[in-house]
Short mmCIF file of C-alpha atoms in Angstrom, two decimals:
data_model
loop_
_atom_site.label_atom_id
_atom_site.label_comp_id
_atom_site.label_asym_id
_atom_site.label_seq_id
_atom_site.Cartn_x
_atom_site.Cartn_y
_atom_site.Cartn_z
CA MET A 1040 -13.23 -86.36 58.64
CA LEU A 1041 -13.54 -90.09 59.11
CA PHE A 1042 -16.73 -92.03 59.58
CA VAL A 1043 -15.91 -95.25 61.36
CA SER A 1044 -17.72 -98.47 62.17
CA CYS A 1045 -17.60 -100.59 65.28
CA THR A 1046 -19.09 -103.50 67.05
CA GLU A 1047 -20.19 -102.60 70.55
CA GLU A 1048 -16.74 -103.69 71.65
CA ASN A 1049 -14.45 -102.06 69.11
CA VAL A 1050 -14.14 -99.18 66.66
CA ILE A 1051 -12.44 -99.63 63.29
CA GLU A 1052 -11.96 -97.27 60.39
CA LEU A 1053 -14.41 -97.44 57.52
CA GLU A 1054 -13.61 -94.83 54.90
CA PRO A 1055 -13.10 -91.08 54.62
CA TYR A 1056 -16.24 -89.01 55.03
CA ASN A 1057 -15.53 -87.03 51.88
CA GLN A 1058 -15.82 -90.28 49.92
CA ILE A 1059 -19.31 -91.01 51.22
CA SER A 1060 -22.52 -89.30 50.23
CA GLU A 1061 -24.10 -87.78 53.30
CA ASN A 1062 -27.43 -89.19 52.14
CA VAL A 1063 -25.91 -92.68 52.25
CA ALA A 1064 -24.41 -92.07 55.68
CA PHE A 1065 -27.88 -91.66 57.19
CA ASP A 1066 -30.00 -93.77 54.81
CA SER A 1067 -30.26 -96.80 57.08
CA LYS A 1068 -30.12 -97.60 60.76
CA GLU A 1069 -26.87 -99.49 60.21
CA ASN A 1070 -25.21 -96.49 58.56
CA ILE A 1071 -26.51 -94.17 61.26
CA ILE A 1072 -24.81 -96.38 63.86
CA LEU A 1073 -21.59 -96.16 61.85
CA SER A 1074 -21.85 -92.38 61.87
CA VAL A 1075 -22.50 -92.23 65.61
CA ASN A 1076 -19.58 -94.57 66.27
CA GLY A 1077 -17.41 -92.30 64.13
CA MET A 1078 -18.28 -89.49 66.53
CA TYR A 1079 -17.07 -91.61 69.46
CA GLN A 1080 -13.87 -92.40 67.61
CA ALA A 1081 -13.31 -88.68 67.09
CA ALA A 1082 -13.73 -88.16 70.84
CA GLN A 1083 -11.38 -90.98 71.74
CA VAL A 1084 -8.43 -90.73 69.35
CA GLY A 1085 -8.12 -87.38 67.58
CA GLN A 1086 -5.09 -86.42 65.53
CA TYR A 1087 -1.71 -84.89 66.23
CA ASN A 1088 0.33 -84.28 63.09
CA GLY A 1089 -1.34 -87.29 61.51
CA ALA A 1090 -1.08 -89.62 64.52
CA GLY A 1091 -3.64 -90.56 67.16
CA ARG A 1092 -2.92 -88.90 70.49
CA GLY A 1093 -6.18 -89.04 72.38
CA TYR A 1094 -7.70 -85.64 71.61
CA PRO A 1095 -10.01 -84.28 72.85
CA PHE A 1096 -11.30 -86.83 75.41
CA GLY A 1097 -8.72 -89.59 75.31
CA ALA A 1098 -5.35 -89.45 77.03
CA ALA A 1099 -4.57 -85.91 75.86
CA TYR A 1100 -7.55 -84.56 77.83
CA PHE A 1101 -6.12 -85.97 81.06
CA GLN A 1102 -2.56 -84.92 80.31
CA GLN A 1103 -3.27 -81.36 79.24
CA ASN A 1104 -5.49 -80.73 82.24
CA ASP A 1105 -3.00 -82.32 84.63
CA MET A 1106 -0.06 -80.43 83.14
CA ARG A 1107 -1.74 -77.08 83.69
CA GLY A 1108 -1.85 -77.83 87.40
CA GLU A 1109 0.76 -78.52 90.08
CA ASP A 1110 -0.07 -82.05 91.28
CA MET A 1111 1.55 -84.00 88.43
CA VAL A 1112 5.05 -83.53 86.95
CA ASN A 1113 6.01 -83.51 83.29
CA THR A 1114 9.03 -85.79 83.06
CA ALA A 1115 9.75 -85.54 79.31
CA ALA A 1116 9.14 -83.23 76.36
CA PHE A 1117 5.56 -84.21 75.52
CA TYR A 1118 3.74 -81.58 77.56
CA ALA A 1119 6.61 -79.25 78.48
CA ILE A 1120 4.93 -76.30 76.77
CA THR A 1121 1.75 -76.74 78.77
CA TYR A 1122 3.56 -77.48 82.01
CA ALA A 1123 5.93 -74.51 81.78
CA ASN A 1124 3.43 -72.04 80.27
CA THR A 1125 5.52 -71.42 77.14
CA TRP A 1126 2.99 -71.97 74.34
CA ASP A 1127 2.44 -69.74 71.34
CA PRO A 1128 -0.37 -69.41 68.76
CA SER A 1129 1.34 -71.33 65.96
CA GLY A 1130 4.11 -73.60 67.21
CA ALA A 1131 2.60 -75.15 70.34
CA LEU A 1132 1.00 -78.12 68.62
CA ASN A 1133 -0.50 -79.59 71.78
CA THR A 1134 -2.67 -76.51 72.19
CA VAL A 1135 -3.29 -76.15 68.45
CA TYR A 1136 -4.58 -79.70 68.15
CA TYR A 1137 -6.67 -79.31 71.28
CA TRP A 1138 -8.59 -76.68 69.33
CA ILE A 1139 -8.57 -78.55 66.00
CA ASP A 1140 -9.66 -81.94 67.31
CA THR A 1141 -12.28 -80.55 69.65
CA TYR A 1142 -13.94 -78.67 66.81
CA ARG A 1143 -13.55 -81.76 64.63
CA LEU A 1144 -15.61 -83.62 67.23
CA VAL A 1145 -18.13 -80.77 67.30
CA ASN A 1146 -18.54 -81.11 63.55
CA ARG A 1147 -19.05 -84.87 63.84
CA ALA A 1148 -21.71 -84.24 66.47
CA ASN A 1149 -23.45 -81.65 64.29
CA LEU A 1150 -23.42 -84.05 61.33
CA VAL A 1151 -25.12 -86.67 63.49
CA ILE A 1152 -27.71 -84.19 64.81
CA GLU A 1153 -28.66 -82.99 61.33
CA GLY A 1154 -28.45 -86.38 59.61
CA VAL A 1155 -30.42 -88.30 62.22
CA THR A 1156 -33.07 -85.56 62.42
CA LYS A 1157 -33.66 -85.99 58.69
CA ALA A 1158 -33.63 -89.78 59.03
CA ILE A 1159 -36.39 -89.60 61.65
CA GLU A 1160 -38.46 -87.41 59.34
CA LYS A 1161 -38.03 -89.95 56.52
CA GLY A 1162 -38.92 -92.91 58.73
CA VAL A 1163 -35.43 -94.44 58.40
CA ILE A 1164 -35.17 -94.79 62.16
CA SER A 1165 -37.72 -94.57 64.95
CA GLU A 1166 -38.07 -91.30 66.82
CA ALA A 1167 -36.99 -92.87 70.10
CA GLU A 1168 -33.84 -94.44 68.65
CA GLY A 1169 -33.02 -91.34 66.66
CA LYS A 1170 -33.41 -89.02 69.62
CA ASP A 1171 -31.08 -91.22 71.65
CA PHE A 1172 -28.36 -90.70 69.02
CA ILE A 1173 -29.09 -86.99 68.77
CA GLY A 1174 -28.83 -86.72 72.55
CA GLN A 1175 -25.41 -88.34 72.52
CA ALA A 1176 -24.27 -85.88 69.86
CA MET A 1177 -25.56 -82.95 71.93
CA PHE A 1178 -23.72 -84.32 74.96
CA PHE A 1179 -20.44 -84.30 73.03
CA ARG A 1180 -21.16 -80.89 71.52
CA ALA A 1181 -21.74 -79.44 74.98
CA PHE A 1182 -18.77 -81.20 76.57
CA SER A 1183 -16.49 -80.02 73.74
CA HIS A 1184 -17.43 -76.35 73.98
CA TYR A 1185 -17.25 -76.42 77.78
CA GLU A 1186 -13.74 -77.88 77.58
CA LEU A 1187 -12.68 -75.19 75.11
CA LEU A 1188 -13.99 -72.52 77.49
CA ASN A 1189 -11.73 -73.83 80.25
CA PHE A 1190 -8.62 -73.26 78.12
CA PHE A 1191 -9.38 -70.41 75.75
CA ALA A 1192 -11.54 -68.13 77.94
CA ARG A 1193 -11.47 -66.57 81.38
CA PRO A 1194 -13.67 -68.11 84.11
CA TYR A 1195 -17.39 -67.44 84.26
CA LYS A 1196 -17.13 -64.79 86.98
CA PHE A 1197 -14.36 -62.80 85.30
CA THR A 1198 -17.05 -60.20 84.58
CA SER A 1199 -20.13 -59.70 86.71
CA ASP A 1200 -22.46 -60.81 83.91
CA ALA A 1201 -20.06 -63.18 82.10
CA SER A 1202 -20.09 -60.83 79.13
CA HIS A 1203 -16.42 -61.46 78.29
CA LEU A 1204 -15.51 -63.48 75.23
CA GLY A 1205 -15.91 -67.24 75.20
CA VAL A 1206 -15.49 -69.43 72.11
CA PRO A 1207 -17.32 -69.84 68.78
CA TYR A 1208 -20.27 -72.17 69.48
CA ARG A 1209 -20.83 -74.11 66.29
CA LEU A 1210 -24.36 -75.41 65.84
CA LYS A 1211 -24.20 -76.41 62.18
CA PRO A 1212 -22.12 -79.08 60.42
CA SER A 1213 -19.61 -78.00 57.82
CA ASN A 1214 -21.20 -80.03 55.03
CA SER A 1215 -21.97 -77.42 52.39
CA VAL A 1216 -20.33 -74.36 50.91
CA ALA A 1217 -22.74 -72.17 52.88
CA THR A 1218 -22.21 -73.82 56.28
CA ILE A 1219 -18.45 -74.12 55.82
CA ASP A 1220 -18.30 -70.41 55.09
CA GLU A 1221 -20.58 -69.65 58.04
CA ASN A 1222 -18.47 -71.67 60.47
CA ILE A 1223 -15.22 -70.18 59.19
CA LYS A 1224 -16.53 -66.67 59.84
CA LEU A 1225 -18.21 -67.42 63.16
CA GLY A 1226 -17.05 -65.21 66.02
CA ARG A 1227 -16.81 -65.81 69.74
CA GLY A 1228 -19.93 -65.67 71.84
CA THR A 1229 -19.85 -64.36 75.37
CA VAL A 1230 -19.13 -66.79 78.17
CA ALA A 1231 -22.71 -66.29 79.38
CA GLN A 1232 -24.05 -67.21 75.94
CA ASN A 1233 -21.74 -70.20 75.71
CA TYR A 1234 -22.77 -71.55 79.10
CA ALA A 1235 -26.44 -71.09 78.26
CA GLN A 1236 -25.98 -73.14 75.09
CA VAL A 1237 -23.91 -75.81 76.87
CA LEU A 1238 -26.63 -76.26 79.46
CA SER A 1239 -29.37 -76.19 76.82
CA ASP A 1240 -27.58 -78.95 74.90
CA LEU A 1241 -27.16 -80.99 78.08
CA ASP A 1242 -30.83 -80.55 79.02
CA THR A 1243 -31.83 -81.83 75.59
CA ALA A 1244 -29.31 -84.66 75.84
CA GLU A 1245 -30.77 -85.68 79.18
CA ASN A 1246 -34.28 -85.70 77.75
CA TYR A 1247 -33.32 -87.56 74.57
CA MET A 1248 -30.80 -90.16 75.73
CA THR A 1249 -31.59 -93.59 77.09
CA SER A 1250 -31.03 -94.19 80.79
CA LYS A 1251 -28.14 -96.35 81.93
CA THR A 1252 -30.64 -98.90 83.24
CA THR A 1253 -31.79 -99.68 79.70
CA ARG A 1254 -28.58 -98.97 77.79
CA SER A 1255 -27.35 -102.08 76.01
CA THR A 1256 -23.60 -102.72 76.08
CA LYS A 1257 -21.52 -105.87 75.81
CA ASN A 1258 -17.95 -105.23 76.77
CA GLY A 1259 -17.74 -101.78 78.22
CA ILE A 1260 -19.18 -98.33 78.51
CA VAL A 1261 -19.67 -97.51 74.86
CA TYR A 1262 -22.50 -94.99 74.64
CA ALA A 1263 -23.19 -92.10 76.98
CA SER A 1264 -26.48 -92.20 78.87
CA LYS A 1265 -28.76 -89.48 80.17
CA GLU A 1266 -27.00 -89.82 83.52
CA ALA A 1267 -23.77 -88.65 81.87
CA ALA A 1268 -25.50 -85.43 80.82
CA ILE A 1269 -26.74 -84.93 84.37
CA ALA A 1270 -23.30 -85.56 85.87
CA LEU A 1271 -21.67 -83.12 83.48
CA LYS A 1272 -24.24 -80.49 84.41
CA THR A 1273 -23.10 -80.68 88.04
CA ARG A 1274 -19.60 -79.76 86.84
CA VAL A 1275 -20.81 -76.96 84.58
CA TYR A 1276 -23.06 -75.42 87.23
CA LEU A 1277 -20.20 -75.56 89.72
CA SER A 1278 -18.02 -73.61 87.27
CA LYS A 1279 -20.84 -71.13 86.85
CA GLY A 1280 -21.32 -70.75 90.60
CA ASP A 1281 -24.97 -71.84 90.52
CA PHE A 1282 -24.83 -74.01 93.62
CA PRO A 1283 -28.56 -74.79 94.01
CA LYS A 1284 -28.55 -76.21 90.47
CA VAL A 1285 -25.52 -78.39 91.29
CA ILE A 1286 -27.53 -79.96 94.10
CA THR A 1287 -30.68 -80.35 91.98
CA GLU A 1288 -28.81 -82.18 89.24
CA ALA A 1289 -26.80 -84.35 91.63
CA ASP A 1290 -29.97 -85.42 93.43
CA LYS A 1291 -31.27 -86.91 90.17
CA LEU A 1292 -28.56 -89.56 90.43
CA ASN A 1293 -29.48 -90.70 93.94
CA GLY A 1294 -29.75 -94.48 93.96
CA LYS A 1295 -28.45 -94.87 90.42
CA TYR A 1296 -24.77 -95.23 91.31
CA SER A 1297 -22.77 -96.25 94.34
CA LEU A 1298 -19.14 -95.91 95.32
CA MET A 1299 -17.01 -99.03 95.30
CA SER A 1300 -15.80 -100.07 98.74
CA ASP A 1301 -12.15 -99.64 97.75
CA PRO A 1302 -10.74 -96.58 95.91
CA ASN A 1303 -8.80 -98.81 93.50
CA ALA A 1304 -11.85 -100.81 92.43
CA PRO A 1305 -13.06 -98.41 89.67
CA PHE A 1306 -9.65 -98.76 88.01
CA ALA A 1307 -9.17 -102.46 88.62
CA ASN A 1308 -12.46 -103.02 86.79
CA ASN A 1309 -12.90 -100.13 84.35
CA TYR A 1310 -16.00 -101.51 82.69
CA GLY A 1311 -17.87 -103.27 85.47
CA ASN A 1312 -17.89 -100.99 88.50
CA THR A 1313 -20.83 -99.17 90.02
CA GLU A 1314 -19.49 -95.61 90.03
CA SER A 1315 -18.36 -95.01 86.44
CA ILE A 1316 -20.93 -92.74 84.82
CA PHE A 1317 -19.18 -92.24 81.50
CA SER A 1318 -15.85 -93.54 80.25
CA LEU A 1319 -14.52 -93.85 76.73
CA GLU A 1320 -13.71 -97.41 75.83
CA ASN A 1321 -10.29 -98.59 74.72
CA SER A 1322 -9.54 -102.12 73.60
CA ALA A 1323 -6.57 -104.16 72.48
CA THR A 1324 -7.54 -103.52 68.84
CA ASN A 1325 -8.72 -99.95 69.18
CA ASN A 1326 -6.81 -97.32 71.12
CA PRO A 1327 -4.58 -94.34 70.33
CA GLY A 1328 -1.39 -96.38 70.82
CA VAL A 1329 1.60 -95.70 73.03
CA ASN A 1330 1.45 -91.94 72.42
CA GLY A 1331 -2.19 -91.61 73.36
CA ALA A 1332 -3.16 -94.33 75.83
CA LEU A 1333 -3.44 -93.58 79.53
CA ALA A 1334 -1.59 -96.69 80.71
CA SER A 1335 1.28 -95.91 78.37
CA GLN A 1336 1.66 -92.26 79.28
CA TYR A 1337 1.10 -92.41 83.04
CA ASN A 1338 2.46 -95.86 83.77
CA GLY A 1339 4.38 -97.78 81.10
CA ARG A 1340 6.42 -94.89 79.67
CA ARG A 1341 6.14 -92.82 82.87
CA LEU A 1342 5.93 -89.50 81.11
CA ILE A 1343 3.95 -87.96 83.97
CA ALA A 1344 4.83 -88.45 87.64
CA ILE A 1345 3.05 -87.62 90.88
CA SER A 1346 4.38 -84.35 92.27
CA PRO A 1347 5.87 -83.98 95.76
CA VAL A 1348 3.64 -80.88 95.98
CA ILE A 1349 0.53 -83.01 96.53
CA TRP A 1350 2.25 -86.12 97.91
CA ASN A 1351 3.70 -84.14 100.83
CA GLU A 1352 0.45 -82.29 101.59
CA GLY A 1353 0.12 -82.44 105.35
CA SER A 1354 -3.62 -83.01 105.46
CA TRP A 1355 -3.39 -86.11 103.26
CA LEU A 1356 -3.18 -88.92 105.80
CA ALA A 1357 -0.16 -91.17 105.56
CA THR A 1358 -2.34 -94.28 105.85
CA ASP A 1359 -4.75 -93.27 103.08
CA LYS A 1360 -5.30 -96.24 100.74
CA ARG A 1361 -4.84 -93.96 97.74
CA ARG A 1362 -1.14 -93.88 98.66
CA GLY A 1363 -0.96 -97.67 98.39
CA ALA A 1364 0.75 -99.84 95.79
CA SER A 1365 -2.50 -100.67 94.01
CA MET A 1366 -2.84 -97.01 93.01
CA VAL A 1367 0.74 -95.68 93.14
CA LEU A 1368 3.74 -97.16 91.35
CA SER A 1369 7.13 -96.56 92.96
CA VAL A 1370 10.16 -96.80 90.66
CA SER A 1371 13.40 -96.24 92.57
CA GLY A 1372 11.44 -94.02 94.94
CA VAL A 1373 9.86 -91.91 92.20
CA LEU A 1374 6.07 -92.10 92.26
CA PHE A 1375 3.70 -92.60 89.32
CA SER A 1376 -0.03 -93.17 89.12
CA ASN A 1377 -1.04 -96.82 88.87
CA LYS A 1378 -4.68 -96.08 88.09
CA TYR A 1379 -4.17 -97.11 84.47
CA LYS A 1380 -2.83 -100.63 84.67
CA ASP A 1381 -2.84 -102.36 81.28
CA THR A 1382 0.53 -101.37 79.87
CA SER A 1383 0.45 -104.32 77.46
CA THR A 1384 -2.72 -103.94 75.38
CA LEU A 1385 -3.72 -100.47 76.66
CA THR A 1386 -7.35 -101.29 77.39
CA ASP A 1387 -7.91 -98.91 80.33
CA ALA A 1388 -11.01 -96.81 79.84
CA SER A 1389 -10.80 -93.03 79.92
CA PRO A 1390 -12.77 -92.12 83.09
CA LEU A 1391 -14.48 -88.85 82.22
CA LEU A 1392 -17.32 -88.81 84.76
CA ARG A 1393 -17.36 -90.71 88.06
CA TYR A 1394 -19.98 -90.67 90.79
CA ALA A 1395 -17.30 -89.63 93.28
CA GLU A 1396 -17.08 -86.33 91.43
CA VAL A 1397 -20.84 -85.80 91.56
CA LEU A 1398 -20.77 -86.34 95.33
CA LEU A 1399 -17.91 -83.89 95.83
CA ASN A 1400 -19.56 -81.36 93.52
CA ARG A 1401 -22.70 -81.57 95.64
CA ALA A 1402 -20.70 -81.47 98.88
CA GLU A 1403 -19.00 -78.26 97.79
CA ALA A 1404 -22.25 -76.68 96.66
CA LYS A 1405 -23.92 -77.52 99.98
CA ALA A 1406 -20.98 -76.27 102.02
CA ARG A 1407 -21.04 -72.97 100.16
CA LEU A 1408 -24.77 -72.69 100.94
CA ASN A 1409 -24.20 -73.52 104.63
CA ASP A 1410 -26.03 -76.83 104.33
CA PRO A 1411 -24.44 -79.15 106.94
CA THR A 1412 -25.40 -82.29 105.03
CA TYR A 1413 -22.34 -81.73 102.83
CA LEU A 1414 -20.43 -83.90 105.32
CA ALA A 1415 -22.26 -87.04 104.20
CA ASP A 1416 -21.09 -86.64 100.61
CA LEU A 1417 -17.55 -85.65 101.57
CA ASN A 1418 -17.13 -88.55 103.97
CA ALA A 1419 -18.68 -91.01 101.53
CA VAL A 1420 -15.79 -90.39 99.15
CA ARG A 1421 -13.05 -90.02 101.74
CA ASN A 1422 -13.97 -92.74 104.24
CA ARG A 1423 -13.45 -95.67 101.91
CA SER A 1424 -9.77 -94.71 101.72
CA LEU A 1425 -9.21 -94.34 105.47
CA ALA A 1426 -7.59 -96.90 107.72
CA ASN A 1427 -10.01 -96.09 110.58
CA PRO A 1428 -13.07 -94.19 109.30
CA SER A 1429 -14.76 -94.16 112.71
CA THR A 1430 -11.98 -92.05 114.19
CA GLU A 1431 -10.53 -90.35 111.09
CA GLN A 1432 -13.64 -89.13 109.29
CA TYR A 1433 -14.55 -85.46 109.27
CA THR A 1434 -17.11 -84.38 111.86
CA ALA A 1435 -17.30 -80.60 111.50
CA PHE A 1436 -15.35 -77.54 110.42
CA ALA A 1437 -15.04 -74.21 112.16
CA THR A 1438 -15.92 -72.13 109.10
CA LYS A 1439 -17.42 -72.43 105.65
CA ALA A 1440 -14.00 -71.72 104.17
CA ASP A 1441 -12.47 -74.60 106.11
CA ALA A 1442 -15.16 -76.96 104.85
CA VAL A 1443 -14.77 -75.90 101.22
CA LYS A 1444 -10.98 -76.16 101.42
CA ALA A 1445 -11.26 -79.70 102.79
CA ILE A 1446 -13.52 -80.65 99.89
CA LEU A 1447 -11.13 -79.09 97.40
CA LEU A 1448 -8.22 -81.05 98.89
CA GLU A 1449 -10.27 -84.22 98.64
CA ARG A 1450 -10.80 -83.48 94.94
CA ARG A 1451 -7.04 -83.18 94.41
CA ILE A 1452 -6.40 -86.52 96.10
CA GLU A 1453 -9.34 -88.48 94.68
CA PHE A 1454 -8.88 -87.35 91.08
CA LEU A 1455 -5.10 -87.37 90.96
CA ALA A 1456 -4.08 -88.23 87.37
CA GLU A 1457 -7.67 -87.92 86.14
CA GLY A 1458 -7.37 -84.53 84.49
CA LEU A 1459 -9.64 -82.54 86.80
CA ARG A 1460 -7.13 -80.26 88.51
CA TRP A 1461 -7.16 -77.51 85.88
CA ASN A 1462 -10.94 -77.28 85.94
CA THR A 1463 -10.75 -76.48 89.65
CA ILE A 1464 -7.89 -73.98 89.30
CA HIS A 1465 -9.73 -72.21 86.50
CA ARG A 1466 -13.01 -71.74 88.36
CA LEU A 1467 -11.44 -70.72 91.68
CA GLN A 1468 -9.74 -67.58 90.40
CA HIS A 1469 -10.71 -64.88 92.90
CA ASP A 1470 -13.35 -67.10 94.43
CA ASP A 1471 -15.11 -65.54 97.42
CA VAL A 1472 -14.56 -68.53 99.74
CA ALA A 1473 -11.42 -70.40 98.64
CA PRO A 1474 -9.68 -68.11 96.15
CA MET A 1475 -6.73 -68.93 93.96
CA SER A 1476 -4.72 -66.38 92.03
CA GLY A 1477 -3.23 -67.76 88.88
CA ILE A 1478 -1.44 -71.06 88.32
CA PRO A 1479 0.48 -72.43 91.32
CA GLN A 1480 4.23 -72.98 91.33
CA LYS A 1481 5.25 -76.43 90.11
CA TYR A 1482 8.02 -78.97 90.56
CA LYS A 1483 10.80 -78.68 87.96
CA ASN A 1484 10.03 -79.67 84.39
CA GLY A 1485 11.55 -82.33 82.17
CA ALA A 1486 12.91 -85.05 84.45
CA ASN A 1487 11.78 -87.53 87.07
CA PRO A 1488 11.38 -85.98 90.51
CA VAL A 1489 14.11 -86.68 93.06
CA ALA A 1490 13.03 -89.58 95.24
CA ALA A 1491 14.22 -87.80 98.37
CA ASP A 1492 11.74 -84.98 97.72
CA TYR A 1493 8.81 -87.29 98.52
CA LYS A 1494 8.26 -86.81 102.24
CA ILE A 1495 4.77 -87.52 103.54
CA GLY A 1496 3.61 -84.75 105.85
CA ILE A 1497 6.53 -82.41 105.17
CA PRO A 1498 5.45 -79.69 102.72
CA TYR A 1499 7.61 -79.45 99.63
CA VAL A 1500 9.88 -76.40 99.57
CA PHE A 1501 10.36 -75.01 96.08
CA LYS A 1502 13.90 -74.73 94.76
CA THR A 1503 15.81 -72.98 92.02
CA GLY A 1504 14.85 -74.59 88.73
CA ASP A 1505 11.25 -75.29 89.68
CA VAL A 1506 8.53 -73.85 87.44
CA PRO A 1507 7.36 -70.44 88.72
CA GLY A 1508 3.71 -69.70 89.27
CA LEU A 1509 1.77 -67.70 86.73
CA ALA A 1510 -0.34 -64.74 87.85
CA TYR A 1511 -4.00 -64.70 86.89
CA SER A 1512 -3.42 -61.29 85.32
CA ASP A 1513 -0.80 -62.77 82.99
CA TYR A 1514 -2.09 -63.09 79.43
CA ARG A 1515 -0.76 -66.65 79.30
CA PHE A 1516 -3.40 -67.82 81.77
CA VAL A 1517 -5.64 -68.35 78.74
CA TRP A 1518 -4.43 -70.07 75.61
CA PRO A 1519 -4.17 -68.22 72.30
CA ILE A 1520 -6.58 -69.01 69.49
CA PRO A 1521 -4.37 -70.91 67.03
CA THR A 1522 -2.88 -68.96 64.15
CA LEU A 1523 -4.32 -71.40 61.62
CA GLU A 1524 -7.79 -70.38 62.85
CA THR A 1525 -7.22 -66.64 63.04
CA SER A 1526 -5.59 -66.68 59.59
CA ALA A 1527 -8.75 -68.16 58.09
CA ASN A 1528 -11.23 -66.21 60.18
CA PRO A 1529 -10.80 -62.42 60.33
CA THR A 1530 -13.56 -62.22 62.94
CA LEU A 1531 -11.54 -64.41 65.31
CA ALA A 1532 -8.34 -62.60 64.42
CA ALA A 1533 -9.93 -59.45 65.81
CA GLN A 1534 -11.06 -61.40 68.89
CA GLN A 1535 -7.71 -63.00 69.78
CA ASN A 1536 -7.10 -63.25 73.51
CA PRO A 1537 -5.27 -60.13 74.80
CA GLY A 1538 -1.49 -60.32 74.78
CA TRP A 1539 -1.27 -62.83 71.95
#
């Protein structure tokens, strides 16, 4: 584990945690800040066979989630296993490190929670400042476990009471023989228990963290604010199917954020726009490099392309600004996302929570509850991309299902290349309004799409060689717990996902 230091602009390595006394790490406000910044570095960079790759919330988060869905195409070998559903418990390193680095972040968060709590008791730091840091750690702890649930467990409604297995929810840092042994032997909680703890952590984070209006930053979105915890709760409650709570949480952000007038604006100005709720900073001196930076993977190296599956979707208007050159890069007719623009110094932020998502989460919740005011939120996101909003905006839908499906399509378009597609696929399995069954069929793996296959308004017809869909009943719908974990933990070995 590495503790790292940073100015508010940049993160740099300090020294290995196992070379620092934990008492020293939290014996002054300055050292506490170093420890908190180390937690952010763990969220941003992660490790992959000794190299930074952007696990769990840097570039790898976006890529893994996009590659599980059908709207982006894997053009090389990086995420072929995820894209083609061919992983295994030991050799699929992308999935193995998703587990390793996410729990590494959890441990960093737990170290901060315990260390800062003791520092408050000793008078090293004020209660208000200390609680702000603890809240940030709880935010990351909740976000990490929620993300693991989306890959290693079935959706919330798989059983009527969510009593099926989730993931081990680690609440203690591995900083002693006793806690290391306890964490190694910890088994999986139920999905219901996991969600309850995620939401409890986020409630505490909201109460403890400083608001964005008083958060001090210099050159970017460095620390999460209480609004980030609120925004994430709208996503979690949507996955849970608690639609009134989605609305309650979203309403807390009324007046705090606003959409930019142009859909490209949040990406043209990562750090100074009005709709970014939480993004991880990258800078010219601190980022995961060409193998882990968004601009490198999606743009410069073009390892992930836009799929004809979504590009040809008939309900996506041809004149939509999100099809324009500011947001889509065309290379010999093959289309790539241009959301991440700095291919030179790789400074694009990792956009984890945007206000557009909160609005669409609330729109979907309202539509499912037959609240007609959902249209205001849906059109707020969609209209800024339309050539003629007065004539092209939505006015009404014949059924609830039609409304929800329109919102779900808007999510696919708005968050293309932002790593949100898998979250939607996961939660919609056997949904009662807009059901999905398994993972959709995908464009062929391992090469750039054929330029001629991009035909606006003409649905893509799958061909021989394309990636087949995967049934929800297939054991591969959920990832296997890595062998390195089950080998060390007999409890988890007995709780391995069926089929693995």
